[in-house]
Tab-separated table of C-alpha atoms and ligand atoms in Angstrom:
chain	number	residue	atom	x	y	z
A	992	MET	CA	-7.650	8.260	44.787
A	993	ILE	CA	-4.251	6.565	44.628
A	994	THR	CA	-1.631	7.979	42.269
A	995	LYS	CA	0.521	5.292	40.659
A	996	LEU	CA	4.139	6.342	40.395
A	997	ALA	CA	7.217	5.273	38.504
A	998	VAL	CA	10.400	6.684	40.014
A	999	LEU	CA	13.360	6.882	37.660
A	1000	GLY	CA	16.595	7.356	39.573
A	1001	SER	CA	15.133	5.913	42.792
A	1002	THR	CA	18.490	5.362	44.516
A	1003	GLY	CA	19.724	8.945	44.033
A	1004	SER	CA	19.130	11.842	46.410
A	1005	ILE	CA	15.808	13.037	44.890
A	1006	GLY	CA	14.680	9.445	44.302
A	1007	GLN	CA	15.206	8.486	47.948
A	1008	GLN	CA	13.419	11.621	49.148
A	1009	THR	CA	10.525	10.827	46.778
A	1010	LEU	CA	10.218	7.429	48.436
A	1011	GLU	CA	10.184	9.142	51.855
A	1012	VAL	CA	7.169	11.172	50.704
A	1013	VAL	CA	5.482	7.999	49.433
A	1014	ARG	CA	6.199	6.326	52.793
A	1015	ALA	CA	4.461	9.246	54.568
A	1016	PHE	CA	1.298	8.856	52.428
A	1017	PRO	CA	0.808	5.129	51.751
A	1018	HIS	CA	-2.897	5.629	50.966
A	1019	ARG	CA	-2.205	8.361	48.459
A	1020	PHE	CA	0.714	7.042	46.378
A	1021	ARG	CA	1.691	3.621	45.129
A	1022	ILE	CA	5.012	2.731	43.532
A	1023	VAL	CA	4.478	0.666	40.385
A	1024	GLY	CA	7.931	1.110	38.887
A	1025	LEU	CA	11.454	1.739	40.146
A	1026	ALA	CA	14.538	2.420	38.051
A	1027	ALA	CA	18.110	2.849	39.181
A	1028	GLY	CA	21.601	2.834	37.763
A	1029	LYS	CA	24.223	0.781	39.478
A	1030	ASN	CA	23.258	0.841	43.155
A	1031	LEU	CA	21.731	-2.645	43.086
A	1032	ASP	CA	21.813	-3.198	46.854
A	1033	LEU	CA	19.670	-0.161	47.577
A	1034	LEU	CA	17.393	-0.918	44.622
A	1035	ALA	CA	16.846	-4.443	45.975
A	1036	LYS	CA	15.882	-2.981	49.380
A	1037	GLN	CA	13.478	-0.520	47.755
A	1038	VAL	CA	11.919	-3.312	45.672
A	1039	SER	CA	11.323	-5.474	48.725
A	1040	GLU	CA	9.726	-2.527	50.577
A	1041	PHE	CA	7.565	-1.015	47.807
A	1042	LYS	CA	6.939	-4.150	45.710
A	1043	PRO	CA	6.732	-2.467	42.287
A	1044	ARG	CA	5.496	-4.425	39.280
A	1045	PHE	CA	8.198	-3.031	37.019
A	1046	VAL	CA	11.850	-2.437	37.482
A	1047	TYR	CA	14.892	-1.227	35.562
A	1048	SER	CA	18.584	-1.196	36.377
A	1049	GLN	CA	21.644	-0.508	34.270
A	1050	ASP	CA	22.945	-4.003	34.902
A	1051	ARG	CA	20.027	-6.156	33.797
A	1052	GLU	CA	21.674	-9.509	34.313
A	1053	ALA	CA	22.829	-8.906	37.864
A	1054	TYR	CA	19.441	-7.482	38.720
A	1055	THR	CA	17.083	-10.061	37.216
A	1056	HIS	CA	19.201	-12.746	38.808
A	1057	GLN	CA	18.370	-11.354	42.267
A	1058	ASN	CA	14.753	-10.300	41.727
A	1059	ALA	CA	12.801	-12.586	39.480
A	1060	GLU	CA	9.337	-11.366	40.564
A	1061	CYS	CA	9.426	-7.919	38.839
A	1062	GLU	CA	8.985	-7.374	35.132
A	1063	PHE	CA	12.085	-5.755	33.669
A	1064	LEU	CA	11.334	-2.744	31.408
A	1065	SER	CA	13.472	-0.171	29.625
A	1066	LEU	CA	13.444	3.386	31.016
A	1067	GLU	CA	11.262	4.542	28.141
A	1068	GLU	CA	8.804	1.645	28.542
A	1069	LEU	CA	8.569	2.444	32.237
A	1070	ALA	CA	8.043	6.187	31.594
A	1071	SER	CA	5.182	5.536	29.151
A	1072	HIS	CA	3.520	2.471	30.712
A	1073	PRO	CA	-0.329	2.628	30.840
A	1074	GLN	CA	-0.312	1.627	34.515
A	1075	VAL	CA	1.752	4.676	35.476
A	1076	ASP	CA	-0.021	7.999	36.271
A	1077	THR	CA	2.972	10.115	37.244
A	1078	VAL	CA	6.582	9.578	36.233
A	1079	VAL	CA	9.162	11.025	38.597
A	1080	ILE	CA	12.317	11.774	36.640
A	1081	ALA	CA	14.881	11.941	39.410
A	1082	SER	CA	17.879	10.653	37.496
A	1083	SER	CA	20.633	13.162	36.850
A	1084	GLY	CA	22.474	13.865	33.625
A	1085	LYS	CA	21.633	12.936	30.071
A	1086	SER	CA	20.007	9.602	31.019
A	1087	GLY	CA	16.834	11.582	31.799
A	1088	LEU	CA	16.247	12.918	28.296
A	1089	LEU	CA	14.712	9.978	26.398
A	1090	PRO	CA	12.455	8.886	29.300
A	1091	VAL	CA	11.118	12.476	29.583
A	1092	ILE	CA	10.334	12.492	25.862
A	1093	ALA	CA	8.620	9.078	26.173
A	1094	ALA	CA	6.595	10.289	29.178
A	1095	VAL	CA	5.376	13.532	27.581
A	1096	LYS	CA	4.559	11.739	24.313
A	1097	SER	CA	2.284	9.373	26.231
A	1098	GLY	CA	0.554	12.243	28.065
A	1099	LYS	CA	1.802	11.427	31.563
A	1100	ASN	CA	2.195	13.734	34.502
A	1101	VAL	CA	5.938	14.251	34.587
A	1102	ALA	CA	7.361	15.253	37.958
A	1103	LEU	CA	10.648	16.594	36.726
A	1104	ALA	CA	13.854	16.925	38.710
A	1105	ASN	CA	16.257	16.153	35.863
A	1106	LYS	CA	17.710	19.444	34.648
A	1107	GLU	CA	19.545	18.342	31.537
A	1108	SER	CA	16.430	17.234	29.654
A	1109	LEU	CA	14.687	20.645	29.691
A	1110	VAL	CA	17.961	22.524	29.271
A	1111	THR	CA	19.060	20.568	26.200
A	1112	ALA	CA	15.688	19.849	24.593
A	1113	GLY	CA	13.253	22.317	26.195
A	1114	LYS	CA	11.699	23.293	22.883
A	1115	ILE	CA	10.951	19.689	21.871
A	1116	ILE	CA	9.741	18.620	25.327
A	1117	THR	CA	7.377	21.567	25.866
A	1118	LYS	CA	5.971	21.174	22.328
A	1119	GLU	CA	5.333	17.443	22.808
A	1120	ALA	CA	3.833	18.037	26.253
A	1121	LYS	CA	1.364	20.544	24.824
A	1122	LEU	CA	0.509	18.268	21.910
A	1123	ASN	CA	-0.136	15.243	24.135
A	1124	LYS	CA	-1.633	17.105	27.120
A	1125	ALA	CA	1.162	15.966	29.405
A	1126	LYS	CA	1.737	18.042	32.524
A	1127	ILE	CA	5.269	18.949	33.540
A	1128	LEU	CA	5.323	19.295	37.329
A	1129	PRO	CA	8.580	20.894	38.474
A	1130	ILE	CA	10.380	19.376	41.461
A	1131	ASP	CA	13.307	21.767	41.671
A	1132	SER	CA	12.672	24.147	44.583
A	1133	GLU	CA	13.030	27.328	42.495
A	1134	HIS	CA	10.651	26.209	39.763
A	1135	SER	CA	8.217	24.811	42.287
A	1136	ALA	CA	8.250	28.230	43.986
A	1137	ILE	CA	7.547	30.075	40.723
A	1138	TRP	CA	4.844	27.565	39.822
A	1139	GLN	CA	3.181	28.093	43.217
A	1140	CYS	CA	3.409	31.902	42.870
A	1141	LEU	CA	1.822	31.769	39.408
A	1142	LYS	CA	-1.109	29.656	40.554
A	1143	GLY	CA	-4.362	31.574	40.212
A	1144	GLU	CA	-2.830	34.304	38.052
A	1145	THR	CA	-4.328	34.840	34.604
A	1146	GLN	CA	-1.623	37.087	33.148
A	1147	LYS	CA	1.987	36.358	32.347
A	1148	ALA	CA	4.609	37.308	34.895
A	1149	ALA	CA	6.632	40.455	34.242
A	1150	GLN	CA	9.768	39.011	35.816
A	1151	LEU	CA	10.922	35.758	37.387
A	1152	VAL	CA	13.520	36.069	40.137
A	1153	LEU	CA	15.373	32.837	40.858
A	1154	THR	CA	17.117	32.804	44.190
A	1155	ALA	CA	20.473	31.124	44.757
A	1156	SER	CA	22.189	30.398	48.057
A	1157	GLY	CA	25.496	31.375	46.459
A	1158	GLY	CA	27.039	28.056	47.502
A	1159	PRO	CA	29.957	27.495	49.879
A	1160	PHE	CA	32.284	29.979	48.127
A	1161	LEU	CA	30.100	33.084	48.051
A	1162	ARG	CA	32.653	35.171	49.995
A	1163	PHE	CA	35.814	33.610	48.535
A	1164	SER	CA	38.241	35.793	46.553
A	1165	PRO	CA	39.074	34.630	42.987
A	1166	ALA	CA	42.542	33.586	44.213
A	1167	ARG	CA	41.067	31.484	47.032
A	1168	LEU	CA	38.579	29.967	44.594
A	1169	ASP	CA	41.459	28.625	42.545
A	1170	LYS	CA	42.621	26.541	45.499
A	1171	VAL	CA	39.372	25.022	46.770
A	1172	THR	CA	39.319	21.290	47.352
A	1173	VAL	CA	36.719	18.732	46.302
A	1174	LYS	CA	35.789	18.262	49.958
A	1175	GLN	CA	35.117	21.986	50.413
A	1176	ALA	CA	33.059	22.140	47.207
A	1177	LEU	CA	30.909	19.211	48.310
A	1178	ARG	CA	29.941	20.964	51.561
A	1179	HIS	CA	26.826	22.923	50.579
A	1180	PRO	CA	25.623	25.406	53.239
A	1181	SER	CA	21.865	24.783	53.011
A	1182	TRP	CA	20.862	21.835	50.786
A	1183	GLN	CA	21.515	18.083	50.879
A	1184	MET	CA	22.030	17.012	47.274
A	1185	GLY	CA	23.907	14.630	44.977
A	1186	GLN	CA	27.566	15.331	44.068
A	1187	LYS	CA	27.048	16.714	40.562
A	1188	VAL	CA	24.404	19.251	41.572
A	1189	THR	CA	26.407	20.238	44.669
A	1190	ILE	CA	29.443	21.148	42.532
A	1191	ASP	CA	27.140	22.884	40.034
A	1192	SER	CA	25.734	24.897	42.940
A	1193	ALA	CA	29.219	25.923	44.024
A	1194	THR	CA	30.063	27.192	40.494
A	1195	LEU	CA	26.530	28.661	40.035
A	1196	MET	CA	26.230	26.556	36.850
A	1197	ASN	CA	23.226	25.011	38.549
A	1198	LYS	CA	21.496	28.405	38.684
A	1199	GLY	CA	22.289	29.029	35.023
A	1200	LEU	CA	20.701	25.699	34.079
A	1201	GLU	CA	17.679	26.650	36.180
A	1202	VAL	CA	17.324	29.943	34.264
A	1203	ILE	CA	17.154	27.950	31.002
A	1204	GLU	CA	14.624	25.554	32.540
A	1205	ALA	CA	12.494	28.458	33.807
A	1206	HIS	CA	12.476	29.933	30.299
A	1207	TRP	CA	10.964	26.730	28.888
A	1208	LEU	CA	8.702	25.844	31.815
A	1209	PHE	CA	7.029	29.245	32.096
A	1210	GLY	CA	7.502	30.676	28.582
A	1211	ILE	CA	9.293	33.794	29.847
A	1212	PRO	CA	12.024	35.531	27.766
A	1213	PHE	CA	15.570	35.315	29.153
A	1214	ASN	CA	15.709	39.093	29.636
A	1215	ASN	CA	12.814	38.833	32.109
A	1216	ILE	CA	14.479	36.190	34.281
A	1217	ARG	CA	17.067	37.226	36.858
A	1218	VAL	CA	19.115	35.571	39.554
A	1219	LEU	CA	19.416	36.909	43.078
A	1220	ILE	CA	21.763	35.625	45.766
A	1221	HIS	CA	19.832	34.850	48.940
A	1222	PRO	CA	22.180	32.954	51.276
A	1223	GLN	CA	19.514	31.870	53.791
A	1224	SER	CA	17.662	29.691	51.189
A	1225	ILE	CA	14.282	30.485	52.735
A	1226	ILE	CA	12.710	32.277	49.751
A	1227	HIS	CA	12.872	29.714	46.951
A	1228	SER	CA	12.051	32.203	44.178
A	1229	LEU	CA	9.901	35.253	43.439
A	1230	VAL	CA	7.570	36.404	40.689
A	1231	GLU	CA	6.997	40.047	39.826
A	1232	PHE	CA	3.751	40.976	38.054
A	1233	ILE	CA	2.972	43.831	35.663
A	1234	ASP	CA	1.636	46.048	38.465
A	1235	GLY	CA	4.885	45.742	40.441
A	1236	SER	CA	3.440	43.317	42.970
A	1237	VAL	CA	5.839	40.524	43.957
A	1238	LYS	CA	4.921	37.063	45.250
A	1239	ALA	CA	7.413	34.733	46.909
A	1240	GLN	CA	7.304	31.168	48.186
A	1241	LEU	CA	9.041	30.513	51.490
A	1242	SER	CA	9.742	27.345	53.417
A	1243	TYR	CA	12.431	25.499	55.308
A	1244	PRO	CA	14.909	24.204	52.676
A	1245	ASP	CA	13.880	20.560	52.353
A	1246	MET	CA	13.436	18.935	48.936
A	1247	ARG	CA	10.635	16.708	50.199
A	1248	LEU	CA	8.274	19.702	50.110
A	1249	PRO	CA	8.564	20.507	46.362
A	1250	ILE	CA	8.598	16.750	45.605
A	1251	GLN	CA	5.401	16.284	47.598
A	1252	TYR	CA	3.704	19.275	45.932
A	1253	ALA	CA	4.550	17.928	42.460
A	1254	LEU	CA	3.040	14.555	43.404
A	1255	SER	CA	-0.120	15.847	45.099
A	1256	TYR	CA	-0.758	18.905	42.859
A	1257	PRO	CA	-3.146	20.724	42.887
A	1258	GLU	CA	-3.739	19.541	46.456
A	1259	ARG	CA	-1.469	20.188	49.436
A	1260	LEU	CA	-0.887	17.443	51.983
A	1261	PRO	CA	-0.038	17.791	55.687
A	1262	ASN	CA	3.286	16.040	56.299
A	1263	PRO	CA	4.398	16.145	59.960
A	1264	GLU	CA	7.906	15.073	58.942
A	1265	LEU	CA	8.569	18.317	57.096
A	1266	PRO	CA	10.258	20.954	59.276
A	1267	ARG	CA	8.428	24.276	59.622
A	1268	LEU	CA	9.914	27.750	59.545
A	1269	ASN	CA	10.568	29.128	62.995
A	1270	TRP	CA	9.632	32.802	62.598
A	1271	ASP	CA	11.041	33.757	65.996
A	1272	ARG	CA	14.494	32.512	65.060
A	1273	LEU	CA	14.525	33.280	61.340
A	1274	GLY	CA	16.307	36.635	61.638
A	1275	SER	CA	17.003	38.632	58.508
A	1276	LEU	CA	16.686	37.566	54.913
A	1277	THR	CA	19.285	39.159	52.643
A	1278	PHE	CA	19.680	39.608	48.894
A	1279	GLU	CA	22.501	40.646	46.575
A	1280	PRO	CA	23.240	40.370	42.858
A	1281	PRO	CA	25.497	37.497	41.737
A	1282	ASP	CA	29.150	38.207	40.879
A	1283	LEU	CA	29.407	37.012	37.272
A	1284	ASP	CA	33.170	37.557	37.098
A	1285	LYS	CA	33.791	35.294	40.068
A	1286	PHE	CA	31.227	32.727	38.934
A	1287	PRO	CA	31.453	32.775	35.108
A	1288	CYS	CA	29.469	29.517	34.753
A	1289	LEU	CA	26.271	31.461	35.431
A	1290	LYS	CA	27.034	33.871	32.589
A	1291	LEU	CA	28.036	31.034	30.232
A	1292	ALA	CA	24.786	29.175	30.907
A	1293	ILE	CA	22.540	32.204	30.367
A	1294	GLU	CA	24.393	33.055	27.138
A	1295	ALA	CA	24.049	29.459	25.905
A	1296	GLY	CA	20.346	29.560	26.760
A	1297	LYS	CA	19.843	32.805	24.844
A	1298	LYS	CA	21.707	31.492	21.796
A	1299	GLY	CA	19.637	28.289	21.957
A	1300	GLY	CA	19.956	25.555	19.329
A	1301	THR	CA	22.576	22.996	20.325
A	1302	TYR	CA	24.478	25.397	22.638
A	1303	PRO	CA	22.692	24.340	25.863
A	1304	ALA	CA	23.404	20.650	25.105
A	1305	VAL	CA	27.079	21.481	24.625
A	1306	LEU	CA	27.093	23.486	27.850
A	1307	CYS	CA	25.586	20.569	29.810
A	1308	ALA	CA	27.871	17.909	28.358
A	1309	ALA	CA	31.035	19.988	28.794
A	1310	ASP	CA	30.029	20.783	32.376
A	1311	GLU	CA	29.310	17.128	33.153
A	1312	ILE	CA	32.842	16.161	32.084
A	1313	ALA	CA	34.406	19.218	33.775
A	1314	VAL	CA	32.717	18.336	37.091
A	1315	LYS	CA	33.893	14.713	36.780
A	1316	LEU	CA	37.455	15.895	36.123
A	1317	PHE	CA	37.271	18.235	39.125
A	1318	LEU	CA	35.904	15.467	41.373
A	1319	SER	CA	38.779	13.204	40.318
A	1320	GLN	CA	41.178	16.112	41.018
A	1321	ARG	CA	42.421	16.391	37.452
A	1322	ILE	CA	41.395	20.038	37.081
A	1323	LYS	CA	40.964	22.937	39.515
A	1324	PHE	CA	37.658	24.489	40.528
A	1325	ASN	CA	38.126	27.554	38.303
A	1326	ASP	CA	39.005	25.281	35.360
A	1327	ILE	CA	35.397	24.040	35.251
A	1328	ALA	CA	34.226	27.349	33.736
A	1329	ARG	CA	37.340	27.666	31.550
A	1330	LEU	CA	36.796	24.224	30.057
A	1331	VAL	CA	33.079	24.790	29.426
A	1332	GLU	CA	33.853	28.124	27.749
A	1333	GLN	CA	36.509	26.542	25.541
A	1334	VAL	CA	34.174	23.777	24.359
A	1335	LEU	CA	31.333	26.251	23.683
A	1336	GLY	CA	33.772	28.385	21.696
A	1337	GLN	CA	34.675	25.487	19.416
A	1338	HIS	CA	31.117	24.363	18.783
A	1339	GLN	CA	29.476	24.718	15.379
A	1340	ALA	CA	25.880	25.110	16.441
A	1341	ILE	CA	22.669	23.960	14.808
A	1342	THR	CA	19.875	26.513	15.264
A	1343	HIS	CA	16.816	24.227	15.187
A	1344	PRO	CA	18.167	20.811	16.117
A	1345	THR	CA	16.298	17.507	16.065
A	1346	LEU	CA	16.566	15.235	19.088
A	1347	GLU	CA	19.242	13.212	17.284
A	1348	GLU	CA	21.255	16.372	16.596
A	1349	ILE	CA	20.994	17.376	20.259
A	1350	ILE	CA	22.263	13.948	21.324
A	1351	ALA	CA	25.101	14.191	18.784
A	1352	ALA	CA	26.081	17.674	20.029
A	1353	ASP	CA	26.107	16.349	23.579
A	1354	ALA	CA	28.392	13.456	22.590
A	1355	TRP	CA	30.709	15.796	20.666
A	1356	ALA	CA	30.991	18.206	23.590
A	1357	GLY	CA	31.691	15.514	26.169
A	1358	GLU	CA	34.434	14.079	24.027
A	1359	LYS	CA	35.874	17.511	23.221
A	1360	ALA	CA	35.983	18.501	26.901
A	1361	TYR	CA	37.736	15.296	27.814
A	1362	GLN	CA	40.217	15.620	24.948
A	1363	LEU	CA	41.120	19.206	25.813
A	1364	ILE	CA	42.241	18.130	29.276
A	1365	THR	CA	43.635	14.648	28.760
A	1366	GLY	CA	44.497	14.647	25.065
A	1367	ASP	CA	42.591	11.393	24.934
A	1368	SER	CA	39.059	10.080	24.296
A	1369	PRO	CA	36.888	9.001	27.241
A	1370	CYS	CA	36.594	5.237	27.533
B	1057	MG	MG1	17.415	24.247	42.588
């Protein structure tokens, strides 16, 4: 049986790795839709290789001019199209939210890599997924690990343990952290990822967002989810059960594995291109608790998740702007957390927000973050 895929965010890091998996199993997966932002050259190459029926790009005019043979759809039309079995949401940032909602409302399998959608609207997405029998298949390595550990279990987990590499600054003093450069922050020790998620990994914001996602994906209270620093990135997460037994999922850190599992679930596929663990050379695996004073973004994210309502949307939007300002060298590394905290502190939250209220809170927070630093509105 061939699974028909639409890949949203096909030119990004996860999108390109998804296409590598598809390339490895041409008789198992077929690309029927591709969507990208502004990287038209790469999108054009992908279209000529995979020949999808449907396509989307941010710049419609430039795109349709080059590629007349594909039907141009909106992201939401693509995510809910009857010819699509599984939608891969690989786009980063807020652009993932509405397509995820469209996909779950139409009962698709949703292979989800976009963090912001579950973080900001987890309650709405999981409710709609249940209502419409849509399956959310996690792509992130930590959630994939937990999902794999839970398979076959009939009782709820007692505790989820999300592992974190600790990023490039694990051993830095707070004073050294204040002076880190963009180049240093973009050099992640174990994972190849896009810029935004690499910075979020260095601040541990990424792990905080993953805690919120885990809460919604697996229905586990925040107090039963913990983060553990594991610098080797071999154990991708652990699940503890009520009898004290702990299961872990281990593999070489390569995103193609969780992507492939989300696409082939419940089956596993043999992919010779995926590197295997070398047990003779692995050495020791170490664990330590995270330092919340040095990496306050983790604490801010978990607090925002616990408070719920519009707080997680504000957290995400403020962080998105803070990371942009850091990448353009307008603020320092430690200012990312300070700015996010300031914006959260000024927010008047809504406890049970609608989708529109979540989107409005996101817009408010982005603008507020930008204003606090530049005194101006973003253009
Ligand atoms: Mg992750």
